PDB file of C-alpha atoms in Angstrom:
ATOM      1  CA  UNK A   1     -12.357   1.059  -4.637  1.00 23.00           C
ATOM      2  CA  UNK A   2     -14.358  -0.689  -1.247  1.00 26.00           C
ATOM      3  CA  UNK A   3     -17.641  -0.475  -0.598  1.00 33.00           C
ATOM      4  CA  UNK A   4     -17.783   1.257   2.418  1.00 34.00           C
ATOM      5  CA  UNK A   5     -21.478   0.877   3.067  1.00 39.00           C
ATOM      6  CA  UNK A   6     -20.877  -2.548   3.387  1.00 32.00           C
ATOM      7  CA  UNK A   7     -18.946  -2.128   5.983  1.00 28.00           C
ATOM      8  CA  UNK A   8     -20.988  -1.434   8.752  1.00 31.00           C
ATOM      9  CA  UNK A   9     -19.609   0.633  11.646  1.00 35.00           C
ATOM     10  CA  UNK A  10     -16.540   1.261   9.732  1.00 35.00           C
ATOM     11  CA  UNK A  11     -14.813   5.250  10.563  1.00 37.00           C
ATOM     12  CA  UNK A  12     -15.902   7.608   8.444  1.00 45.00           C
ATOM     13  CA  UNK A  13     -15.954  11.165   7.938  1.00 51.00           C
ATOM     14  CA  UNK A  14     -18.286  11.756   5.275  1.00 51.00           C
ATOM     15  CA  UNK A  15     -17.276   9.189   3.262  1.00 51.00           C
ATOM     16  CA  UNK A  16     -13.648   8.797   4.283  1.00 51.00           C
ATOM     17  CA  UNK A  17     -12.056   6.091   6.277  1.00 48.00           C
ATOM     18  CA  UNK A  18     -11.397   8.205   9.582  1.00 65.00           C
ATOM     19  CA  UNK A  19      -8.124   5.625   9.558  1.00 74.00           C
ATOM     20  CA  UNK A  20      -6.907   3.810   6.811  1.00 70.00           C
ATOM     21  CA  UNK A  21      -5.479   0.906   8.212  1.00 75.00           C
ATOM     22  CA  UNK A  22      -5.733  -0.497  12.104  1.00 77.00           C
ATOM     23  CA  UNK A  23      -2.409   0.766  12.761  1.00 86.00           C
ATOM     24  CA  UNK A  24      -3.169   4.220  12.502  1.00 84.00           C
ATOM     25  CA  UNK A  25      -5.280   3.960  15.031  1.00 84.00           C
ATOM     26  CA  UNK A  26      -3.401   2.208  17.288  1.00 89.00           C
ATOM     27  CA  UNK A  27      -0.913   5.097  17.541  1.00 91.00           C
ATOM     28  CA  UNK A  28      -3.113   7.355  17.632  1.00 86.00           C
ATOM     29  CA  UNK A  29      -4.751   6.015  20.710  1.00 89.00           C
ATOM     30  CA  UNK A  30      -1.396   5.726  22.205  1.00 94.00           C
ATOM     31  CA  UNK A  31      -0.165   9.774  21.663  1.00 91.00           C
ATOM     32  CA  UNK A  32      -3.964  10.696  22.983  1.00 88.00           C
ATOM     33  CA  UNK A  33      -3.650   8.141  25.977  1.00 91.00           C
ATOM     34  CA  UNK A  34       0.431   9.081  26.680  1.00 94.00           C
ATOM     35  CA  UNK A  35      -0.663  13.164  27.107  1.00 90.00           C
ATOM     36  CA  UNK A  36      -4.204  12.072  29.110  1.00 87.00           C
ATOM     37  CA  UNK A  37      -1.422  10.617  31.382  1.00 89.00           C
ATOM     38  CA  UNK A  38       0.315  13.349  31.197  1.00 91.00           C
ATOM     39  CA  UNK A  39       3.527  12.202  29.935  1.00 94.00           C
ATOM     40  CA  UNK A  40       3.994  15.267  27.952  1.00 92.00           C
ATOM     41  CA  UNK A  41       1.913  17.868  26.840  1.00 88.00           C
ATOM     42  CA  UNK A  42       0.042  18.581  23.288  1.00 84.00           C
ATOM     43  CA  UNK A  43       2.226  21.322  22.716  1.00 84.00           C
ATOM     44  CA  UNK A  44       4.910  19.010  23.006  1.00 89.00           C
ATOM     45  CA  UNK A  45       3.469  16.557  21.190  1.00 88.00           C
ATOM     46  CA  UNK A  46       2.543  19.056  18.284  1.00 85.00           C
ATOM     47  CA  UNK A  47       5.932  20.250  18.097  1.00 86.00           C
ATOM     48  CA  UNK A  48       7.520  16.599  18.026  1.00 90.00           C
ATOM     49  CA  UNK A  49       5.105  15.758  14.892  1.00 86.00           C
ATOM     50  CA  UNK A  50       5.412  19.418  13.191  1.00 84.00           C
ATOM     51  CA  UNK A  51       8.997  18.464  13.095  1.00 87.00           C
ATOM     52  CA  UNK A  52       8.349  14.863  10.886  1.00 86.00           C
ATOM     53  CA  UNK A  53       5.973  16.410   8.968  1.00 80.00           C
ATOM     54  CA  UNK A  54       7.889  19.614   7.388  1.00 80.00           C
ATOM     55  CA  UNK A  55      10.392  16.913   6.408  1.00 76.00           C
ATOM     56  CA  UNK A  56      10.833  17.195   2.633  1.00 61.00           C
ATOM     57  CA  UNK A  57       9.568  14.352   1.370  1.00 64.00           C
ATOM     58  CA  UNK A  58       6.461  14.313   2.926  1.00 60.00           C
ATOM     59  CA  UNK A  59       3.675  12.918   0.522  1.00 61.00           C
ATOM     60  CA  UNK A  60       1.880  15.481  -0.837  1.00 57.00           C
ATOM     61  CA  UNK A  61      -1.678  13.394  -0.483  1.00 57.00           C
ATOM     62  CA  UNK A  62      -1.423  13.318   3.239  1.00 60.00           C
ATOM     63  CA  UNK A  63      -1.106   9.595   2.647  1.00 66.00           C
ATOM     64  CA  UNK A  64       1.153   8.913   4.817  1.00 77.00           C
ATOM     65  CA  UNK A  65       0.405  11.254   7.784  1.00 78.00           C
ATOM     66  CA  UNK A  66       0.393   8.090  10.148  1.00 84.00           C
ATOM     67  CA  UNK A  67       3.626   7.678   9.697  1.00 88.00           C
ATOM     68  CA  UNK A  68       5.156  10.751  10.910  1.00 88.00           C
ATOM     69  CA  UNK A  69       2.784  10.660  13.669  1.00 89.00           C
ATOM     70  CA  UNK A  70       3.822   7.245  14.153  1.00 94.00           C
ATOM     71  CA  UNK A  71       7.558   8.484  14.148  1.00 95.00           C
ATOM     72  CA  UNK A  72       6.931  11.355  16.334  1.00 93.00           C
ATOM     73  CA  UNK A  73       5.695   8.919  18.436  1.00 96.00           C
ATOM     74  CA  UNK A  74       8.221   6.872  18.694  1.00 97.00           C
ATOM     75  CA  UNK A  75      10.965   9.524  19.068  1.00 97.00           C
ATOM     76  CA  UNK A  76       8.255  11.207  22.142  1.00 96.00           C
ATOM     77  CA  UNK A  77       8.648   7.953  24.254  1.00 96.00           C
ATOM     78  CA  UNK A  78      11.949   7.916  24.074  1.00 96.00           C
ATOM     79  CA  UNK A  79      12.574  11.352  25.704  1.00 95.00           C
ATOM     80  CA  UNK A  80       9.719  11.002  27.698  1.00 94.00           C
ATOM     81  CA  UNK A  81       9.064   7.606  28.845  1.00 93.00           C
ATOM     82  CA  UNK A  82      12.622   6.170  29.057  1.00 91.00           C
ATOM     83  CA  UNK A  83      11.589   3.793  26.057  1.00 94.00           C
ATOM     84  CA  UNK A  84      15.426   3.842  24.027  1.00 95.00           C
ATOM     85  CA  UNK A  85      15.542   3.384  20.109  1.00 96.00           C
ATOM     86  CA  UNK A  86      17.295   0.200  21.101  1.00 96.00           C
ATOM     87  CA  UNK A  87      14.244  -0.721  23.088  1.00 96.00           C
ATOM     88  CA  UNK A  88      12.069  -0.582  20.709  1.00 96.00           C
ATOM     89  CA  UNK A  89      14.308  -1.922  17.445  1.00 96.00           C
ATOM     90  CA  UNK A  90      14.753  -4.733  19.609  1.00 96.00           C
ATOM     91  CA  UNK A  91      11.245  -5.356  20.726  1.00 96.00           C
ATOM     92  CA  UNK A  92       9.957  -4.600  17.040  1.00 96.00           C
ATOM     93  CA  UNK A  93      12.314  -7.414  16.156  1.00 95.00           C
ATOM     94  CA  UNK A  94      10.882 -10.041  18.580  1.00 95.00           C
ATOM     95  CA  UNK A  95       7.443  -9.375  17.497  1.00 94.00           C
ATOM     96  CA  UNK A  96       8.284 -10.199  13.670  1.00 94.00           C
ATOM     97  CA  UNK A  97      10.133 -13.263  14.895  1.00 94.00           C
ATOM     98  CA  UNK A  98       6.722 -13.985  16.684  1.00 93.00           C
ATOM     99  CA  UNK A  99       4.783 -13.737  13.728  1.00 89.00           C
ATOM    100  CA  UNK A 100       6.829 -15.778  11.938  1.00 90.00           C
ATOM    101  CA  UNK A 101       6.161 -17.876  14.396  1.00 89.00           C
ATOM    102  CA  UNK A 102       3.060 -18.439  14.486  1.00 85.00           C
ATOM    103  CA  UNK A 103       0.841 -19.949  12.303  1.00 81.00           C
ATOM    104  CA  UNK A 104      -1.315 -17.963  10.174  1.00 76.00           C
ATOM    105  CA  UNK A 105      -5.132 -17.062  11.381  1.00 69.00           C
ATOM    106  CA  UNK A 106      -3.755 -17.915  15.458  1.00 73.00           C
ATOM    107  CA  UNK A 107      -3.460 -14.796  17.350  1.00 77.00           C
ATOM    108  CA  UNK A 108       0.373 -13.411  17.084  1.00 83.00           C
ATOM    109  CA  UNK A 109       1.415 -13.603  20.756  1.00 86.00           C
ATOM    110  CA  UNK A 110       5.385 -12.221  21.961  1.00 88.00           C
ATOM    111  CA  UNK A 111       5.922 -14.880  23.861  1.00 88.00           C
ATOM    112  CA  UNK A 112       6.304 -17.539  20.346  1.00 87.00           C
ATOM    113  CA  UNK A 113       9.299 -15.784  19.260  1.00 90.00           C
ATOM    114  CA  UNK A 114      11.288 -18.690  19.355  1.00 88.00           C
ATOM    115  CA  UNK A 115      14.127 -16.413  20.790  1.00 85.00           C
ATOM    116  CA  UNK A 116      12.233 -15.430  24.124  1.00 76.00           C
ATOM    117  CA  UNK A 117      13.483 -16.174  27.783  1.00 62.00           C
TER     118      UNK A 117
ATOM    119  CA  UNK B   1       0.546 -12.445  -4.485  1.00 38.00           C
ATOM    120  CA  UNK B   2       3.250 -15.724  -4.268  1.00 37.00           C
ATOM    121  CA  UNK B   3       1.444 -18.595  -4.314  1.00 39.00           C
ATOM    122  CA  UNK B   4       4.332 -20.712  -2.798  1.00 39.00           C
ATOM    123  CA  UNK B   5       4.245 -18.507   1.046  1.00 48.00           C
ATOM    124  CA  UNK B   6       4.285 -20.546   4.309  1.00 55.00           C
ATOM    125  CA  UNK B   7       1.742 -21.120   6.542  1.00 65.00           C
ATOM    126  CA  UNK B   8       2.767 -17.988   8.899  1.00 70.00           C
ATOM    127  CA  UNK B   9       1.710 -14.803   9.476  1.00 70.00           C
ATOM    128  CA  UNK B  10       3.661 -12.188   8.404  1.00 74.00           C
ATOM    129  CA  UNK B  11       3.490  -8.293   9.753  1.00 81.00           C
ATOM    130  CA  UNK B  12       4.303  -5.494   8.601  1.00 87.00           C
ATOM    131  CA  UNK B  13       7.639  -3.537   9.517  1.00 92.00           C
ATOM    132  CA  UNK B  14       4.978  -0.897  10.490  1.00 93.00           C
ATOM    133  CA  UNK B  15       2.846  -3.116  12.355  1.00 91.00           C
ATOM    134  CA  UNK B  16       5.490  -4.442  14.435  1.00 95.00           C
ATOM    135  CA  UNK B  17       6.952  -0.745  15.165  1.00 96.00           C
ATOM    136  CA  UNK B  18       3.404  -0.193  16.553  1.00 95.00           C
ATOM    137  CA  UNK B  19       2.987  -2.906  18.372  1.00 94.00           C
ATOM    138  CA  UNK B  20       6.524  -2.992  20.074  1.00 96.00           C
ATOM    139  CA  UNK B  21       5.474   0.329  21.366  1.00 96.00           C
ATOM    140  CA  UNK B  22       2.141  -0.486  22.765  1.00 94.00           C
ATOM    141  CA  UNK B  23       3.577  -3.471  24.302  1.00 94.00           C
ATOM    142  CA  UNK B  24       6.672  -1.779  25.937  1.00 96.00           C
ATOM    143  CA  UNK B  25       4.593   1.189  26.724  1.00 96.00           C
ATOM    144  CA  UNK B  26       1.738  -1.755  28.961  1.00 93.00           C
ATOM    145  CA  UNK B  27       4.868  -2.867  30.389  1.00 94.00           C
ATOM    146  CA  UNK B  28       5.360  -0.071  32.013  1.00 93.00           C
ATOM    147  CA  UNK B  29       2.163   0.741  32.820  1.00 93.00           C
ATOM    148  CA  UNK B  30       2.122   3.869  30.802  1.00 94.00           C
ATOM    149  CA  UNK B  31      -0.660   2.566  28.720  1.00 92.00           C
ATOM    150  CA  UNK B  32      -3.741   0.407  29.532  1.00 90.00           C
ATOM    151  CA  UNK B  33      -4.650  -1.814  25.394  1.00 84.00           C
ATOM    152  CA  UNK B  34      -8.451  -1.236  27.579  1.00 86.00           C
ATOM    153  CA  UNK B  35      -8.307   2.986  27.463  1.00 88.00           C
ATOM    154  CA  UNK B  36      -7.005   2.988  23.960  1.00 88.00           C
ATOM    155  CA  UNK B  37      -9.852   0.699  22.585  1.00 84.00           C
ATOM    156  CA  UNK B  38     -12.022   3.321  23.779  1.00 84.00           C
ATOM    157  CA  UNK B  39     -10.343   6.095  22.862  1.00 82.00           C
ATOM    158  CA  UNK B  40     -10.379   4.600  19.156  1.00 80.00           C
ATOM    159  CA  UNK B  41     -14.483   4.123  19.899  1.00 76.00           C
ATOM    160  CA  UNK B  42     -14.826   7.014  20.683  1.00 76.00           C
ATOM    161  CA  UNK B  43     -12.738   8.752  17.720  1.00 74.00           C
ATOM    162  CA  UNK B  44     -14.170   6.506  15.345  1.00 68.00           C
ATOM    163  CA  UNK B  45     -18.029   6.581  15.962  1.00 67.00           C
ATOM    164  CA  UNK B  46     -18.940   8.855  18.849  1.00 70.00           C
ATOM    165  CA  UNK B  47     -17.327  12.184  17.637  1.00 73.00           C
ATOM    166  CA  UNK B  48     -17.482  13.567  14.220  1.00 79.00           C
ATOM    167  CA  UNK B  49     -19.134  16.850  11.817  1.00 86.00           C
ATOM    168  CA  UNK B  50     -22.430  16.182  13.359  1.00 85.00           C
ATOM    169  CA  UNK B  51     -21.332  17.851  17.048  1.00 89.00           C
ATOM    170  CA  UNK B  52     -20.481  20.818  14.892  1.00 93.00           C
ATOM    171  CA  UNK B  53     -23.172  20.828  13.228  1.00 94.00           C
ATOM    172  CA  UNK B  54     -25.389  20.959  16.263  1.00 94.00           C
ATOM    173  CA  UNK B  55     -23.768  23.971  16.920  1.00 96.00           C
ATOM    174  CA  UNK B  56     -24.263  25.487  13.901  1.00 97.00           C
ATOM    175  CA  UNK B  57     -27.540  24.890  13.549  1.00 97.00           C
ATOM    176  CA  UNK B  58     -28.044  25.952  17.173  1.00 97.00           C
ATOM    177  CA  UNK B  59     -26.586  29.642  16.511  1.00 98.00           C
ATOM    178  CA  UNK B  60     -28.383  29.931  13.454  1.00 98.00           C
ATOM    179  CA  UNK B  61     -31.791  29.656  15.323  1.00 97.00           C
ATOM    180  CA  UNK B  62     -30.674  30.814  18.622  1.00 97.00           C
ATOM    181  CA  UNK B  63     -29.669  34.488  18.733  1.00 97.00           C
ATOM    182  CA  UNK B  64     -28.482  34.850  22.095  1.00 98.00           C
ATOM    183  CA  UNK B  65     -26.701  31.313  21.627  1.00 98.00           C
ATOM    184  CA  UNK B  66     -25.005  33.125  18.716  1.00 98.00           C
ATOM    185  CA  UNK B  67     -23.703  35.645  20.510  1.00 98.00           C
ATOM    186  CA  UNK B  68     -22.537  33.538  23.225  1.00 97.00           C
ATOM    187  CA  UNK B  69     -20.962  31.585  20.370  1.00 97.00           C
ATOM    188  CA  UNK B  70     -18.546  34.839  19.278  1.00 97.00           C
ATOM    189  CA  UNK B  71     -18.176  35.859  22.659  1.00 97.00           C
ATOM    190  CA  UNK B  72     -16.642  32.389  24.592  1.00 96.00           C
ATOM    191  CA  UNK B  73     -16.886  29.355  21.676  1.00 95.00           C
ATOM    192  CA  UNK B  74     -15.066  27.255  24.388  1.00 93.00           C
ATOM    193  CA  UNK B  75     -17.918  27.466  27.012  1.00 94.00           C
ATOM    194  CA  UNK B  76     -20.988  27.357  24.262  1.00 95.00           C
ATOM    195  CA  UNK B  77     -19.684  24.626  22.539  1.00 93.00           C
ATOM    196  CA  UNK B  78     -19.231  22.645  25.507  1.00 91.00           C
ATOM    197  CA  UNK B  79     -22.015  23.164  26.840  1.00 92.00           C
ATOM    198  CA  UNK B  80     -23.656  20.802  24.557  1.00 91.00           C
ATOM    199  CA  UNK B  81     -21.584  18.447  26.138  1.00 84.00           C
ATOM    200  CA  UNK B  82     -18.336  18.863  23.364  1.00 84.00           C
ATOM    201  CA  UNK B  83     -14.986  18.945  25.277  1.00 76.00           C
ATOM    202  CA  UNK B  84     -11.935  18.857  24.052  1.00 64.00           C
ATOM    203  CA  UNK B  85      -9.633  16.080  25.007  1.00 56.00           C
ATOM    204  CA  UNK B  86      -6.355  18.562  24.917  1.00 57.00           C
ATOM    205  CA  UNK B  87      -8.363  21.805  26.354  1.00 57.00           C
ATOM    206  CA  UNK B  88      -8.153  23.603  23.549  1.00 72.00           C
ATOM    207  CA  UNK B  89      -9.022  26.769  23.510  1.00 88.00           C
ATOM    208  CA  UNK B  90     -11.835  27.336  20.778  1.00 93.00           C
ATOM    209  CA  UNK B  91     -12.811  29.955  18.644  1.00 95.00           C
ATOM    210  CA  UNK B  92     -16.067  29.991  16.387  1.00 97.00           C
ATOM    211  CA  UNK B  93     -15.969  32.967  13.403  1.00 98.00           C
ATOM    212  CA  UNK B  94     -18.745  33.729  11.368  1.00 98.00           C
ATOM    213  CA  UNK B  95     -18.899  34.108   7.706  1.00 98.00           C
ATOM    214  CA  UNK B  96     -20.750  37.256   5.958  1.00 97.00           C
ATOM    215  CA  UNK B  97     -20.736  39.283   2.961  1.00 94.00           C
ATOM    216  CA  UNK B  98     -18.148  40.702   3.441  1.00 96.00           C
ATOM    217  CA  UNK B  99     -16.057  38.416   5.187  1.00 97.00           C
ATOM    218  CA  UNK B 100     -15.396  34.350   4.419  1.00 98.00           C
ATOM    219  CA  UNK B 101     -12.750  32.688   6.504  1.00 98.00           C
ATOM    220  CA  UNK B 102     -10.853  29.154   5.985  1.00 97.00           C
ATOM    221  CA  UNK B 103      -9.229  27.657   8.906  1.00 96.00           C
ATOM    222  CA  UNK B 104      -5.711  26.033   8.221  1.00 93.00           C
ATOM    223  CA  UNK B 105      -2.712  24.242  10.707  1.00 87.00           C
ATOM    224  CA  UNK B 106       0.309  25.426   8.680  1.00 81.00           C
ATOM    225  CA  UNK B 107       2.475  23.641  10.873  1.00 77.00           C
ATOM    226  CA  UNK B 108       1.334  20.284  11.621  1.00 73.00           C
ATOM    227  CA  UNK B 109      -3.185  19.500  11.385  1.00 71.00           C
ATOM    228  CA  UNK B 110      -4.319  21.008  14.603  1.00 80.00           C
ATOM    229  CA  UNK B 111      -7.776  20.635  14.033  1.00 84.00           C
ATOM    230  CA  UNK B 112     -11.512  21.389  16.655  1.00 86.00           C
ATOM    231  CA  UNK B 113     -11.758  17.184  17.321  1.00 81.00           C
ATOM    232  CA  UNK B 114     -14.828  17.704  19.198  1.00 81.00           C
ATOM    233  CA  UNK B 115     -16.985  18.830  17.181  1.00 88.00           C
ATOM    234  CA  UNK B 116     -15.480  17.932  14.209  1.00 87.00           C
ATOM    235  CA  UNK B 117     -14.001  14.414  14.946  1.00 80.00           C
ATOM    236  CA  UNK B 118     -10.555  13.699  13.290  1.00 76.00           C
ATOM    237  CA  UNK B 119      -9.244  15.692  10.155  1.00 80.00           C
ATOM    238  CA  UNK B 120      -9.823  14.773   6.554  1.00 79.00           C
ATOM    239  CA  UNK B 121      -6.805  13.251   4.486  1.00 75.00           C
ATOM    240  CA  UNK B 122      -6.531  16.988   2.686  1.00 84.00           C
ATOM    241  CA  UNK B 123      -6.628  18.857   5.579  1.00 87.00           C
ATOM    242  CA  UNK B 124      -3.468  16.726   6.560  1.00 80.00           C
ATOM    243  CA  UNK B 125      -1.759  17.238   3.114  1.00 82.00           C
ATOM    244  CA  UNK B 126       1.104  19.570   2.233  1.00 83.00           C
ATOM    245  CA  UNK B 127      -0.265  21.387  -0.649  1.00 86.00           C
ATOM    246  CA  UNK B 128      -3.520  22.179   1.377  1.00 90.00           C
ATOM    247  CA  UNK B 129      -1.038  23.465   4.806  1.00 87.00           C
ATOM    248  CA  UNK B 130       0.754  25.714   2.638  1.00 88.00           C
ATOM    249  CA  UNK B 131      -1.549  27.285  -0.209  1.00 93.00           C
ATOM    250  CA  UNK B 132      -4.178  28.187   2.167  1.00 94.00           C
ATOM    251  CA  UNK B 133      -2.321  31.133   3.218  1.00 93.00           C
ATOM    252  CA  UNK B 134      -0.811  31.914   0.426  1.00 94.00           C
ATOM    253  CA  UNK B 135      -3.373  31.457  -2.175  1.00 95.00           C
ATOM    254  CA  UNK B 136      -6.748  30.980  -0.243  1.00 96.00           C
ATOM    255  CA  UNK B 137      -9.134  32.007  -2.889  1.00 96.00           C
ATOM    256  CA  UNK B 138      -7.331  29.269  -5.413  1.00 94.00           C
ATOM    257  CA  UNK B 139      -8.127  26.751  -2.665  1.00 94.00           C
ATOM    258  CA  UNK B 140     -11.596  28.148  -2.428  1.00 96.00           C
ATOM    259  CA  UNK B 141     -11.721  27.042  -6.117  1.00 94.00           C
ATOM    260  CA  UNK B 142     -10.344  23.891  -6.140  1.00 92.00           C
ATOM    261  CA  UNK B 143     -13.668  23.038  -3.586  1.00 93.00           C
ATOM    262  CA  UNK B 144     -15.556  24.806  -6.391  1.00 93.00           C
ATOM    263  CA  UNK B 145     -16.712  27.937  -4.378  1.00 94.00           C
ATOM    264  CA  UNK B 146     -16.166  31.056  -6.503  1.00 93.00           C
ATOM    265  CA  UNK B 147     -16.811  34.087  -4.065  1.00 93.00           C
ATOM    266  CA  UNK B 148     -17.466  37.656  -5.162  1.00 94.00           C
ATOM    267  CA  UNK B 149     -14.972  40.024  -5.164  1.00 93.00           C
ATOM    268  CA  UNK B 150     -15.981  42.338  -2.155  1.00 95.00           C
ATOM    269  CA  UNK B 151     -15.831  39.301   0.100  1.00 96.00           C
ATOM    270  CA  UNK B 152     -13.055  39.146   1.945  1.00 96.00           C
ATOM    271  CA  UNK B 153     -11.585  35.722   2.501  1.00 97.00           C
ATOM    272  CA  UNK B 154      -9.538  35.247   6.423  1.00 97.00           C
ATOM    273  CA  UNK B 155      -7.450  32.628   6.843  1.00 96.00           C
ATOM    274  CA  UNK B 156      -7.031  31.391  10.496  1.00 95.00           C
ATOM    275  CA  UNK B 157      -4.033  29.604  11.302  1.00 92.00           C
ATOM    276  CA  UNK B 158      -4.851  27.107  14.262  1.00 88.00           C
ATOM    277  CA  UNK B 159      -2.424  26.049  16.393  1.00 81.00           C
ATOM    278  CA  UNK B 160      -2.262  23.380  19.455  1.00 76.00           C
ATOM    279  CA  UNK B 161      -4.559  26.233  22.033  1.00 79.00           C
ATOM    280  CA  UNK B 162      -6.354  27.302  19.010  1.00 87.00           C
ATOM    281  CA  UNK B 163      -8.872  25.665  17.375  1.00 91.00           C
ATOM    282  CA  UNK B 164     -11.507  27.284  14.699  1.00 95.00           C
ATOM    283  CA  UNK B 165     -15.035  26.542  13.656  1.00 96.00           C
ATOM    284  CA  UNK B 166     -16.511  28.181  10.799  1.00 98.00           C
ATOM    285  CA  UNK B 167     -19.679  29.155  10.827  1.00 98.00           C
ATOM    286  CA  UNK B 168     -21.428  29.096   7.280  1.00 98.00           C
ATOM    287  CA  UNK B 169     -23.793  31.652   6.284  1.00 97.00           C
ATOM    288  CA  UNK B 170     -27.364  30.081   6.785  1.00 97.00           C
ATOM    289  CA  UNK B 171     -28.662  28.990   2.981  1.00 96.00           C
ATOM    290  CA  UNK B 172     -31.674  31.335   1.986  1.00 93.00           C
ATOM    291  CA  UNK B 173     -35.397  29.751   2.379  1.00 93.00           C
ATOM    292  CA  UNK B 174     -34.515  27.948   5.571  1.00 95.00           C
ATOM    293  CA  UNK B 175     -36.694  29.744   8.121  1.00 93.00           C
ATOM    294  CA  UNK B 176     -38.955  28.108   9.994  1.00 92.00           C
ATOM    295  CA  UNK B 177     -36.973  24.428   9.998  1.00 94.00           C
ATOM    296  CA  UNK B 178     -36.228  22.609  12.690  1.00 95.00           C
ATOM    297  CA  UNK B 179     -32.704  22.431  13.884  1.00 95.00           C
ATOM    298  CA  UNK B 180     -32.635  19.297  13.428  1.00 92.00           C
ATOM    299  CA  UNK B 181     -33.155  19.864   9.716  1.00 92.00           C
ATOM    300  CA  UNK B 182     -30.860  22.770   9.303  1.00 95.00           C
ATOM    301  CA  UNK B 183     -27.836  20.498  11.279  1.00 93.00           C
ATOM    302  CA  UNK B 184     -28.271  18.147   8.246  1.00 91.00           C
ATOM    303  CA  UNK B 185     -27.148  21.121   5.150  1.00 93.00           C
ATOM    304  CA  UNK B 186     -24.105  21.659   7.494  1.00 94.00           C
ATOM    305  CA  UNK B 187     -20.894  19.907   6.043  1.00 91.00           C
ATOM    306  CA  UNK B 188     -17.677  19.065   7.386  1.00 91.00           C
ATOM    307  CA  UNK B 189     -16.130  21.417   4.704  1.00 93.00           C
ATOM    308  CA  UNK B 190     -18.576  24.044   5.290  1.00 96.00           C
ATOM    309  CA  UNK B 191     -17.040  24.097   8.589  1.00 96.00           C
ATOM    310  CA  UNK B 192     -13.646  24.714   7.851  1.00 96.00           C
ATOM    311  CA  UNK B 193     -14.670  26.972   4.933  1.00 97.00           C
ATOM    312  CA  UNK B 194     -13.664  24.851   2.412  1.00 96.00           C
ATOM    313  CA  UNK B 195     -17.148  24.256   1.686  1.00 95.00           C
ATOM    314  CA  UNK B 196     -20.673  26.212   2.146  1.00 95.00           C
ATOM    315  CA  UNK B 197     -23.288  25.014   3.503  1.00 95.00           C
ATOM    316  CA  UNK B 198     -26.166  22.877   1.660  1.00 93.00           C
ATOM    317  CA  UNK B 199     -29.196  24.598   0.512  1.00 90.00           C
ATOM    318  CA  UNK B 200     -32.790  24.099   1.629  1.00 83.00           C
ATOM    319  CA  UNK B 201     -33.944  21.284  -1.173  1.00 78.00           C
ATOM    320  CA  UNK B 202     -30.832  19.163  -0.032  1.00 68.00           C
ATOM    321  CA  UNK B 203     -32.789  17.794   3.299  1.00 62.00           C
TER     322      UNK B 203
END
């Protein structure tokens, strides 16, 4: 157990962190932002997310909620923002290579990918 | 953790997927990283169940506001500066001797963010989403609430368009309390229906 009181400003709602990890917050904000930009309606988002959450292996505690959120985001972005699954896969690999080439403690930048042009 | 790791950074596969999306969307001009930070900051620090508690305390104290809230919750809530980001319609439901209201979203996790912040983990969990409808009294018992047989439990299924705010019953012995003190008695769960307002000696 982490002592939440020692971490000032940590997001929590009645003792519970709002996001378990930073990427959850990023994924959350991307969906909210794209909706705000009119890339998709909130109904379209709710439908896409519902379909992901409906899978049988959804974790009973809801702890994997943002994993489904992320999968829904990847899907809706492919349809609505013209970012294909291949683009997403390629870019993910670039980030992984960039991370591996970045000394620990330094900011990971895409240009650190040894295969970057 | 092994001790022979190299001195280079490591990203989890999930983290890399999120970075991939963000960098691609920024390049295409669909999102702005600063805007994302503002959204995160807003939801982490500025929006939360305290907003909803203010609405409830006002409704307990001011009969006219209560009436407005019951008739047009979207307007009554936004008059306090709490507006939804998705333009959702708000409906307030008030608990009484006869009826206890419980809110769920069976499809995903639609939730009244503007008044309650982000949903707790249990609200998003499949067991809650399915059981709240089938066995609401069992769910309430899990939360430590046993209602008299004469109190009906009404379950409200949220949608992307309609979000519910439960107005819990005002605790006894709170006559004359300020709205600020009253708001401190209003828990997040009491506004979802999985809890009751705290008793007056809790403040």
